[in-house]
Amino acid sequence: MTQGDLVISADFGTSGVKVGVVDSNLTVLARVTESYPLVLKTGGIAEQSPEDWWGALAHALASLRQELPDLSKRTAALVFSSQLCGVICADANGTPLRPCLTWLDKRAAPLGKKLTGGFPEVHGYNLPRLLKWLRLANGAPAKNGMDPTAKMLWVMQQEPEIYAKTRWMVDVKDWLVHRATGEMTTSPESANLSWVMDSRTGREGWSDSLCALTGIDRSKLAPIVQADSIVGPLTAQAAAELGLDASVKVLGGTSDVMASALGSGEVADGALHISVATSAWIAGFFPNRRLSVAHSYATITSGLNYRPLLIASQENAGSALDWVCQLTGNGAKDTRFADIGTPQDDDPFFLPWLAGERVPVDNSNLRGTFHGLSLHHDKNALRRAAIDGVALNLRWAMSKVVREKGAQTTGPVSIVGGVASDPVFAQTLADALNRDIRVCSARHAGMLGTATLAAPLMGWANNVCDAAATLKSRTSATYAPNSSRVAQLAVRADHLAKIRRFAIRSYT
């Protein structure tokens, strides 16, 4: 047990941070969202300032203290989750030396291909190196350069003056924990996705062999800690900036993927859930390591005693829907798909690959398109096509993932994320998958899942998964497949498969 009865949970996404105050019933007493900028430039650049994240957190807590005046003295723990696959170069004091290369940054794609390719090749990977990665890490760096591996090499080669001053190369959540405690750590998820971690059972940790294979300096990598471990109390400076007591304990924290898994309540082996926000992913825990080289997904070691967590990530979901809505004249975000008319058999088709794709085809060069446009198509037809395109893109990925032994193939599919709360999208996904859809605490599942990490510390549950399992009962809406729409989308899926094959050949 610990002093105080509340937990502050902060879920750092691509566009902003969701911060909530959670009690022993995993009820959110107050919450606020603060945004921060994402700098996008030609050449695949997608950067953020780490200090913007910290400033957004401080501003959010100031707002929450207005709602809960006794927040400071009642808070016992602070827990973070965040976007994955960022690279922050920090000096010995933890000061960022350049903006963060976020997960969306693709400037290192040529390095990614050079690192992974070379004769003899299988699926674009050099066979001897691939076999070593698969044996030790249960995966390999993405060819599109979006994983930390290629980004670290890019800094080393393109910004040698920055690299020379760099003491730590860490992910988003890692820097936030350091900013709060003064201790530099990393999560098993971030470590695994750097592809220089040995993820074999009983041997989990940084691998000298994989560091030598990639050229990454192990001394610049932070110690790996579990998600529910106590890293330390707040530093005096952090406590003052956040308006909290210095006794508040900061936990190791986790990735947005595991936070969503916990927040969905789907913690049984083989239980899959879908997160649909800026990007999308299908994820779920499994009893052992899984891997699909052909379709670019695998399990990674989670921060819960290295329990394998399958992640099948797609680059385009809410971002593609936002783009189409901006293109066709935006509107209130919660109602922009409310009056788009009845789907038509001759609606255009949409490939949502505006930022390349990862699963089930890893190709950063893929690009989105509308296909089958006619003069009579209006903005509503384009919006209907966008909804269908994102849902059918997920259907494409799901068709591969459900082949895994032990994956649950019947029953409702839980969905989380900002897009999940849109009823038109949720119904379309139910029809596309021909499965019931259960909408969880859509916009705040990650924040709630993050809070469950503190449950054992707070005495709320015996372990994190027990706490998370209680969230499965929190359903905000359910959607059953509509038989006629299921049939219509099956036909559209067949057409899209043909368009997709042509597009993939064109960009390969």
Coordinates of N, CA and C in Angstrom, one line a residue, residues 264-265 438 468-476:
S264 N -8.8 -2.2 -22.9 CA -9.9 -3.0 -23.6 C -10.4 -4.1 -22.7
G265 N -9.6 -4.5 -21.7 CA -10.0 -5.6 -20.9 C -9.7 -7.0 -21.5
R438 N -17.6 -4.5 -30.0 CA -17.9 -3.9 -28.7 C -17.0 -2.7 -28.5
A468 N -7.1 -5.1 -15.1 CA -7.5 -4.7 -16.4 C -8.8 -5.6 -16.8
A469 N -8.9 -6.8 -16.4 CA -10.0 -7.7 -16.8 C -11.3 -7.1 -16.4
T470 N -11.3 -6.3 -15.3 CA -12.6 -5.7 -14.9 C -13.1 -4.6 -15.8
L471 N -12.2 -4.1 -16.7 CA -12.6 -3.1 -17.7 C -13.4 -3.7 -18.9
K472 N -13.3 -5.0 -19.0 CA -14.1 -5.6 -20.1 C -15.6 -5.4 -20.0
S473 N -16.0 -5.2 -18.8 CA -17.5 -5.0 -18.6 C -17.9 -3.6 -19.0
R474 N -17.0 -2.7 -19.2 CA -17.3 -1.3 -19.5 C -17.5 -1.1 -21.0
T475 N -18.7 -1.4 -21.5 CA -19.0 -1.3 -22.9 C -19.9 0.0 -23.1
S476 N -19.4 0.8 -24.0 CA -20.2 2.0 -24.3 C -21.2 1.8 -25.4

